mmCIF file of C-alpha atoms in Angstrom:
data_model
loop_
_atom_site.group_PDB
_atom_site.id
_atom_site.type_symbol
_atom_site.label_atom_id
_atom_site.label_comp_id
_atom_site.label_asym_id
_atom_site.label_seq_id
_atom_site.Cartn_x
_atom_site.Cartn_y
_atom_site.Cartn_z
ATOM 1 C CA MET A 1 0.000 0.000 0.000
ATOM 2 C CA ALA A 2 1.697 3.213 -1.119
ATOM 3 C CA LYS A 3 1.434 6.229 1.145
ATOM 4 C CA THR A 4 0.350 9.330 -0.770
ATOM 5 C CA ARG A 5 -0.934 11.591 2.039
ATOM 6 C CA GLU A 6 0.594 15.061 2.353
ATOM 7 C CA ARG A 7 -0.186 15.231 6.085
ATOM 8 C CA ARG A 8 -0.005 12.538 8.703
ATOM 9 C CA VAL A 9 -3.292 11.112 9.956
ATOM 10 C CA ALA A 10 -3.890 10.028 13.558
ATOM 11 C CA LEU A 11 -6.760 8.040 15.072
ATOM 12 C CA ILE A 12 -7.741 8.864 18.653
ATOM 13 C CA THR A 13 -10.277 7.603 21.177
ATOM 14 C CA ASP A 14 -11.521 8.521 23.673
ATOM 15 C CA THR A 15 -11.651 12.276 23.216
ATOM 16 C CA ALA A 16 -14.219 12.949 25.936
ATOM 17 C CA GLN A 17 -11.987 12.520 28.996
ATOM 18 C CA HIS A 18 -8.532 11.495 30.211
ATOM 19 C CA ILE A 19 -5.595 12.353 27.880
ATOM 20 C CA GLY A 20 -7.160 11.759 24.468
ATOM 21 C CA PRO A 21 -8.401 15.342 23.960
ATOM 22 C CA TYR A 22 -4.952 16.726 24.756
ATOM 23 C CA ILE A 23 -3.226 14.255 22.440
ATOM 24 C CA ALA A 24 -5.587 15.411 19.699
ATOM 25 C CA LYS A 25 -4.621 19.024 20.316
ATOM 26 C CA GLU A 26 -0.907 18.211 20.393
ATOM 27 C CA LEU A 27 -1.041 16.286 17.118
ATOM 28 C CA ALA A 28 -3.193 18.952 15.466
ATOM 29 C CA ASP A 29 -0.467 21.444 16.385
ATOM 30 C CA ARG A 30 2.025 19.047 14.759
ATOM 31 C CA ASP A 31 0.205 19.157 11.402
ATOM 32 C CA HIS A 32 -1.880 15.997 11.705
ATOM 33 C CA ASP A 33 -5.315 15.376 10.301
ATOM 34 C CA LEU A 34 -7.460 13.477 12.774
ATOM 35 C CA VAL A 35 -10.057 10.751 12.923
ATOM 36 C CA ILE A 36 -11.525 10.783 16.420
ATOM 37 C CA SER A 37 -14.342 9.279 18.406
ATOM 38 C CA ASP A 38 -17.175 11.673 19.205
ATOM 39 C CA PRO A 39 -16.076 13.734 22.242
ATOM 40 C CA ASN A 40 -19.678 14.428 23.226
ATOM 41 C CA VAL A 41 -20.446 11.092 24.838
ATOM 42 C CA THR A 42 -20.990 9.832 28.362
ATOM 43 C CA ILE A 43 -18.374 7.328 29.556
ATOM 44 C CA GLU A 44 -19.112 5.258 32.664
ATOM 45 C CA GLY A 45 -21.620 7.849 33.800
ATOM 46 C CA ALA A 46 -19.343 10.870 33.304
ATOM 47 C CA GLU A 47 -20.217 13.609 30.830
ATOM 48 C CA THR A 48 -17.665 14.882 28.345
ATOM 49 C CA LEU A 49 -15.078 17.349 29.592
ATOM 50 C CA HIS A 50 -14.437 18.719 26.093
ATOM 51 C CA PRO A 51 -17.748 19.556 24.367
ATOM 52 C CA ASN A 52 -16.102 22.066 22.003
ATOM 53 C CA LEU A 53 -13.113 19.929 21.066
ATOM 54 C CA VAL A 54 -13.938 19.463 17.389
ATOM 55 C CA ALA A 55 -14.210 23.215 16.812
ATOM 56 C CA GLU A 56 -10.934 23.778 18.659
ATOM 57 C CA LEU A 57 -9.176 21.192 16.520
ATOM 58 C CA LYS A 58 -10.502 22.579 13.246
ATOM 59 C CA GLU A 59 -9.282 26.048 14.218
ATOM 60 C CA LYS A 60 -5.746 24.603 14.141
ATOM 61 C CA GLY A 61 -6.069 24.141 10.382
ATOM 62 C CA GLY A 62 -6.343 20.392 9.907
ATOM 63 C CA ARG A 63 -9.173 18.102 8.874
ATOM 64 C CA VAL A 64 -11.165 16.369 11.591
ATOM 65 C CA GLU A 65 -13.386 13.355 10.994
ATOM 66 C CA VAL A 66 -15.689 12.369 13.866
ATOM 67 C CA VAL A 67 -16.826 8.772 14.219
ATOM 68 C CA ASP A 68 -19.818 7.807 16.355
ATOM 69 C CA ILE A 69 -18.543 5.190 18.807
ATOM 70 C CA ASP A 70 -20.747 4.484 21.809
ATOM 71 C CA ASP A 71 -18.299 2.049 23.418
ATOM 72 C CA VAL A 72 -14.677 1.682 22.321
ATOM 73 C CA ASN A 73 -14.470 -1.691 24.088
ATOM 74 C CA LYS A 74 -16.864 -3.371 21.666
ATOM 75 C CA ALA A 75 -15.736 -5.492 18.724
ATOM 76 C CA GLY A 76 -15.684 -3.361 15.597
ATOM 77 C CA SER A 77 -15.429 0.020 17.337
ATOM 78 C CA VAL A 78 -11.795 0.758 16.496
ATOM 79 C CA GLN A 79 -12.369 -0.722 13.040
ATOM 80 C CA LYS A 80 -14.827 2.143 12.449
ATOM 81 C CA LEU A 81 -11.983 4.628 12.911
ATOM 82 C CA VAL A 82 -9.766 2.644 10.550
ATOM 83 C CA ASP A 83 -12.513 2.421 7.938
ATOM 84 C CA ARG A 84 -13.156 6.170 8.042
ATOM 85 C CA ALA A 85 -9.441 6.921 7.717
ATOM 86 C CA MET A 86 -9.188 4.595 4.730
ATOM 87 C CA GLU A 87 -12.252 6.133 3.087
ATOM 88 C CA VAL A 88 -11.347 9.796 3.620
ATOM 89 C CA PHE A 89 -7.543 9.860 3.746
ATOM 90 C CA GLY A 90 -6.494 6.600 2.148
ATOM 91 C CA GLY A 91 -5.003 5.349 5.412
ATOM 92 C CA PHE A 92 -3.513 6.538 8.687
ATOM 93 C CA ASP A 93 -0.124 6.870 10.368
ATOM 94 C CA SER A 94 -0.693 6.535 14.095
ATOM 95 C CA ALA A 95 -3.349 5.644 16.638
ATOM 96 C CA PHE A 96 -3.965 6.222 20.317
ATOM 97 C CA ILE A 97 -6.690 4.030 21.768
ATOM 98 C CA ARG A 98 -7.947 4.129 25.331
ATOM 99 C CA PRO A 99 -9.973 1.002 26.045
ATOM 100 C CA GLY A 100 -10.897 0.034 29.583
ATOM 101 C CA ILE A 101 -13.559 -0.303 32.214
ATOM 102 C CA HIS A 102 -13.714 0.852 35.821
ATOM 103 C CA ARG A 103 -17.427 0.633 36.573
ATOM 104 C CA GLN A 104 -20.625 -1.171 35.699
ATOM 105 C CA GLY A 105 -23.322 1.384 36.319
ATOM 106 C CA ASP A 106 -22.839 2.429 39.932
ATOM 107 C CA HIS A 107 -20.764 -0.669 40.681
ATOM 108 C CA ASN A 108 -17.034 0.068 41.081
ATOM 109 C CA LEU A 109 -14.868 -2.717 39.609
ATOM 110 C CA CYS A 110 -11.597 -1.328 40.988
ATOM 111 C CA VAL A 111 -11.884 -3.308 44.213
ATOM 112 C CA PRO A 112 -9.937 -6.112 45.935
ATOM 113 C CA TRP A 113 -9.966 -9.477 44.168
ATOM 114 C CA ASP A 114 -12.006 -11.149 46.914
ATOM 115 C CA GLN A 115 -14.865 -8.694 46.364
ATOM 116 C CA LEU A 116 -15.196 -9.514 42.656
ATOM 117 C CA THR A 117 -17.812 -11.858 41.281
ATOM 118 C CA ALA A 118 -17.264 -13.962 38.185
ATOM 119 C CA GLU A 119 -19.519 -11.519 36.354
ATOM 120 C CA ASP A 120 -17.358 -8.606 37.518
ATOM 121 C CA TYR A 121 -14.163 -10.283 36.378
ATOM 122 C CA THR A 122 -15.668 -11.125 33.006
ATOM 123 C CA ALA A 123 -16.583 -7.470 32.541
ATOM 124 C CA LEU A 124 -13.009 -6.474 33.406
ATOM 125 C CA PHE A 125 -11.616 -9.005 30.945
ATOM 126 C CA VAL A 126 -13.874 -7.778 28.146
ATOM 127 C CA GLY A 127 -13.336 -4.089 28.906
ATOM 128 C CA ASN A 128 -9.586 -4.138 29.543
ATOM 129 C CA GLU A 129 -8.112 -7.117 27.728
ATOM 130 C CA LEU A 130 -10.399 -8.310 24.947
ATOM 131 C CA SER A 131 -10.944 -4.701 23.888
ATOM 132 C CA THR A 132 -7.176 -4.329 23.471
ATOM 133 C CA LEU A 133 -7.095 -7.384 21.230
ATOM 134 C CA TYR A 134 -9.886 -5.935 19.085
ATOM 135 C CA ALA A 135 -7.957 -2.667 18.745
ATOM 136 C CA LEU A 136 -4.669 -4.313 17.802
ATOM 137 C CA GLN A 137 -6.316 -6.552 15.224
ATOM 138 C CA ALA A 138 -7.927 -3.527 13.589
ATOM 139 C CA LEU A 139 -4.877 -1.241 13.661
ATOM 140 C CA VAL A 140 -1.766 -3.285 13.015
ATOM 141 C CA PRO A 141 -2.529 -5.098 9.706
ATOM 142 C CA PRO A 142 -3.126 -1.921 7.637
ATOM 143 C CA LEU A 143 0.012 -0.314 9.073
ATOM 144 C CA VAL A 144 2.098 -3.392 8.291
ATOM 145 C CA ALA A 145 0.682 -3.364 4.751
ATOM 146 C CA GLN A 146 1.582 0.312 4.501
ATOM 147 C CA GLY A 147 5.084 -0.284 5.878
ATOM 148 C CA SER A 148 5.014 2.323 8.652
ATOM 149 C CA GLY A 149 3.007 3.553 11.622
ATOM 150 C CA GLN A 150 2.771 3.914 15.381
ATOM 151 C CA VAL A 151 0.249 2.388 17.771
ATOM 152 C CA LEU A 152 -0.082 3.448 21.394
ATOM 153 C CA ILE A 153 -2.677 1.837 23.648
ATOM 154 C CA GLU A 154 -3.531 2.966 27.159
ATOM 155 C CA ALA A 155 -3.424 0.080 29.613
ATOM 156 C CA SER A 156 -2.931 1.689 33.060
ATOM 157 C CA ALA A 157 0.280 1.819 35.082
ATOM 158 C CA THR A 158 -1.180 -0.996 37.193
ATOM 159 C CA ALA A 159 -0.424 -3.280 34.227
ATOM 160 C CA ALA A 160 3.277 -2.989 35.070
ATOM 161 C CA LYS A 161 3.197 -2.765 38.870
ATOM 162 C CA ASP A 162 0.992 -4.416 41.459
ATOM 163 C CA MET A 163 -1.376 -2.091 43.267
ATOM 164 C CA GLN A 164 -3.074 -3.471 46.334
ATOM 165 C CA GLY A 165 -6.836 -3.411 46.271
ATOM 166 C CA VAL A 166 -7.421 -3.546 42.504
ATOM 167 C CA GLY A 167 -6.493 -7.175 41.793
ATOM 168 C CA GLY A 168 -8.939 -7.995 39.005
ATOM 169 C CA TYR A 169 -8.533 -4.621 37.329
ATOM 170 C CA GLY A 170 -4.735 -4.788 37.449
ATOM 171 C CA ALA A 171 -4.643 -8.408 36.283
ATOM 172 C CA THR A 172 -6.659 -7.696 33.149
ATOM 173 C CA ARG A 173 -4.616 -4.582 32.444
ATOM 174 C CA ALA A 174 -1.468 -6.716 32.741
ATOM 175 C CA GLY A 175 -2.944 -9.120 30.203
ATOM 176 C CA ALA A 176 -3.483 -6.201 27.839
ATOM 177 C CA LYS A 177 0.139 -5.119 28.306
ATOM 178 C CA TYR A 178 1.298 -8.616 27.386
ATOM 179 C CA LEU A 179 -0.740 -8.492 24.179
ATOM 180 C CA ILE A 180 0.611 -5.071 23.202
ATOM 181 C CA ASN A 181 4.233 -5.991 23.833
ATOM 182 C CA ASN A 182 3.907 -9.102 21.671
ATOM 183 C CA VAL A 183 2.696 -7.195 18.618
ATOM 184 C CA PRO A 184 6.134 -5.832 17.629
ATOM 185 C CA LEU A 185 7.650 -9.312 17.297
ATOM 186 C CA PRO A 186 6.751 -9.436 13.578
ATOM 187 C CA ALA A 187 6.116 -5.713 13.121
ATOM 188 C CA PRO A 188 9.458 -3.821 13.368
ATOM 189 C CA PRO A 189 10.849 -5.129 10.049
ATOM 190 C CA LYS A 190 7.744 -3.611 8.487
ATOM 191 C CA GLY A 191 8.381 -0.206 10.059
ATOM 192 C CA VAL A 192 5.566 -0.429 12.610
ATOM 193 C CA THR A 193 5.952 0.289 16.326
ATOM 194 C CA ALA A 194 3.428 -0.678 18.982
ATOM 195 C CA ASN A 195 3.731 0.419 22.583
ATOM 196 C CA GLY A 196 1.655 0.386 25.721
ATOM 197 C CA PHE A 197 1.010 3.469 27.803
ATOM 198 C CA GLY A 198 0.332 3.285 31.502
ATOM 199 C CA THR A 199 -1.101 6.098 33.584
ATOM 200 C CA ASN A 200 -2.025 6.284 37.231
ATOM 201 C CA PHE A 201 -3.155 9.160 39.416
ATOM 202 C CA CYS A 202 -4.298 11.108 36.341
ATOM 203 C CA ASP A 203 -6.308 14.091 37.525
ATOM 204 C CA TYR A 204 -9.632 13.667 35.786
ATOM 205 C CA PRO A 205 -13.073 12.803 37.232
ATOM 206 C CA GLY A 206 -12.901 9.126 36.281
ATOM 207 C CA PHE A 207 -9.845 8.534 38.459
ATOM 208 C CA ARG A 208 -11.234 10.471 41.399
ATOM 209 C CA ASP A 209 -14.554 8.622 41.176
ATOM 210 C CA SER A 210 -13.009 5.150 40.858
ATOM 211 C CA VAL A 211 -10.777 5.534 43.922
ATOM 212 C CA GLY A 212 -12.910 7.896 46.016
ATOM 213 C CA CYS A 213 -10.667 10.958 45.876
ATOM 214 C CA HIS A 214 -12.843 14.048 46.297
ATOM 215 C CA THR A 215 -12.135 15.752 49.620
ATOM 216 C CA ASP A 216 -8.885 17.401 50.644
ATOM 217 C CA GLU A 217 -8.311 14.591 53.130
ATOM 218 C CA GLU A 218 -8.814 11.900 50.502
ATOM 219 C CA LEU A 219 -6.527 13.747 48.096
ATOM 220 C CA ALA A 220 -3.805 13.995 50.735
ATOM 221 C CA GLU A 221 -4.010 10.245 51.328
ATOM 222 C CA TRP A 222 -3.728 9.419 47.635
ATOM 223 C CA VAL A 223 -0.858 11.768 46.838
ATOM 224 C CA SER A 224 1.088 10.212 49.724
ATOM 225 C CA PHE A 225 1.554 7.192 47.397
ATOM 226 C CA ILE A 226 3.039 9.359 44.645
ATOM 227 C CA PRO A 227 6.715 10.374 44.796
ATOM 228 C CA GLN A 228 5.891 13.732 43.197
ATOM 229 C CA ARG A 229 3.089 14.265 45.744
ATOM 230 C CA ARG A 230 0.572 15.444 43.152
ATOM 231 C CA LEU A 231 -1.940 14.094 40.692
ATOM 232 C CA GLY A 232 -0.903 14.235 37.042
ATOM 233 C CA PRO A 233 -2.476 16.865 34.773
ATOM 234 C CA PRO A 234 -3.784 15.046 31.672
ATOM 235 C CA GLU A 235 -2.278 17.639 29.328
ATOM 236 C CA GLU A 236 1.166 16.948 30.816
ATOM 237 C CA ILE A 237 0.775 13.193 30.394
ATOM 238 C CA ALA A 238 -0.482 13.656 26.831
ATOM 239 C CA HIS A 239 2.706 15.463 25.862
ATOM 240 C CA LEU A 240 4.738 12.261 26.203
ATOM 241 C CA ALA A 241 2.090 10.183 24.453
ATOM 242 C CA ALA A 242 2.055 12.528 21.463
ATOM 243 C CA ALA A 243 5.822 12.148 21.113
ATOM 244 C CA LEU A 244 5.285 8.425 20.535
ATOM 245 C CA LEU A 245 2.697 9.107 17.833
ATOM 246 C CA ASP A 246 4.052 11.919 15.655
ATOM 247 C CA GLY A 247 6.454 9.772 13.622
ATOM 248 C CA LYS A 248 9.651 11.251 15.044
ATOM 249 C CA CYS A 249 10.396 8.690 17.764
ATOM 250 C CA ASN A 250 10.256 5.345 15.987
ATOM 251 C CA TYR A 251 13.225 3.680 17.680
ATOM 252 C CA TYR A 252 11.038 3.241 20.756
ATOM 253 C CA GLY A 253 9.094 0.014 20.310
ATOM 254 C CA ALA A 254 7.771 -3.019 22.162
ATOM 255 C CA GLN A 255 7.824 -0.957 25.354
ATOM 256 C CA PHE A 256 5.452 0.150 28.068
ATOM 257 C CA ALA A 257 5.751 3.806 29.060
ATOM 258 C CA ASN A 258 4.486 4.813 32.492
ATOM 259 C CA MET A 259 3.335 8.245 33.591
ATOM 260 C CA SER A 260 2.542 7.936 37.270
ATOM 261 C CA GLY A 261 4.516 10.622 39.066
ATOM 262 C CA GLY A 262 7.292 8.129 39.803
ATOM 263 C CA TRP A 263 5.030 5.498 41.396
ATOM 264 C CA ASN A 264 6.131 2.770 38.970
ATOM 265 C CA GLY A 265 9.755 3.413 39.866
ATOM 266 C CA LEU A 266 9.330 2.643 43.571
#
């Protein structure tokens, strides 16, 4: 597949919360056209934090295609992004995907292993691990056919380091990490890099809700685990992620990058 695009094209989801919106802005500033999931969706009960994102991105001068994805964890969801990129741009160059599940309705799944039911664990497997497989199977083949590209998939810093109290969540994230790190075995000769990205203590409502971090006292307890003694601003975390997606850092592959304020280094 010959690459004929004048500008790089990046796929991004989710763009409603977490670091996805900031990655989109970073890559738009770096002359990328974008294919993104609709930022105006509700994820695990939380409304979008970036209702005007599409307008902001278009003001930066690039093209923005918005794909209606109600749940990125479902089979076929990431394929929708790929299909739109193929249809409109003739392909794509990089992708950041944030699969995952923390809750079922009002039921928090980030709890100790002995509080999980079989149904809970199945939901974690589907949301954290199977969803990663779906994403990789949609993204990697067209990039290998093209001969170049970067894939970065969010899988939580708990994939690389045990965190007490979130056994089922961390275990399924670790399974996702294993999948991601096995992709590059055949891919590097084809010019494709795939990496995992692990965050923890990211300062957005989903993190605070999943761990119960709302009052000053609760915040003080949580930051005591973090060497930098602060939660991580999503725009700061996104800066590193964008560097692994803009085509200028391709010697980094088959790795798992952590942004957790130093927690993973303890």
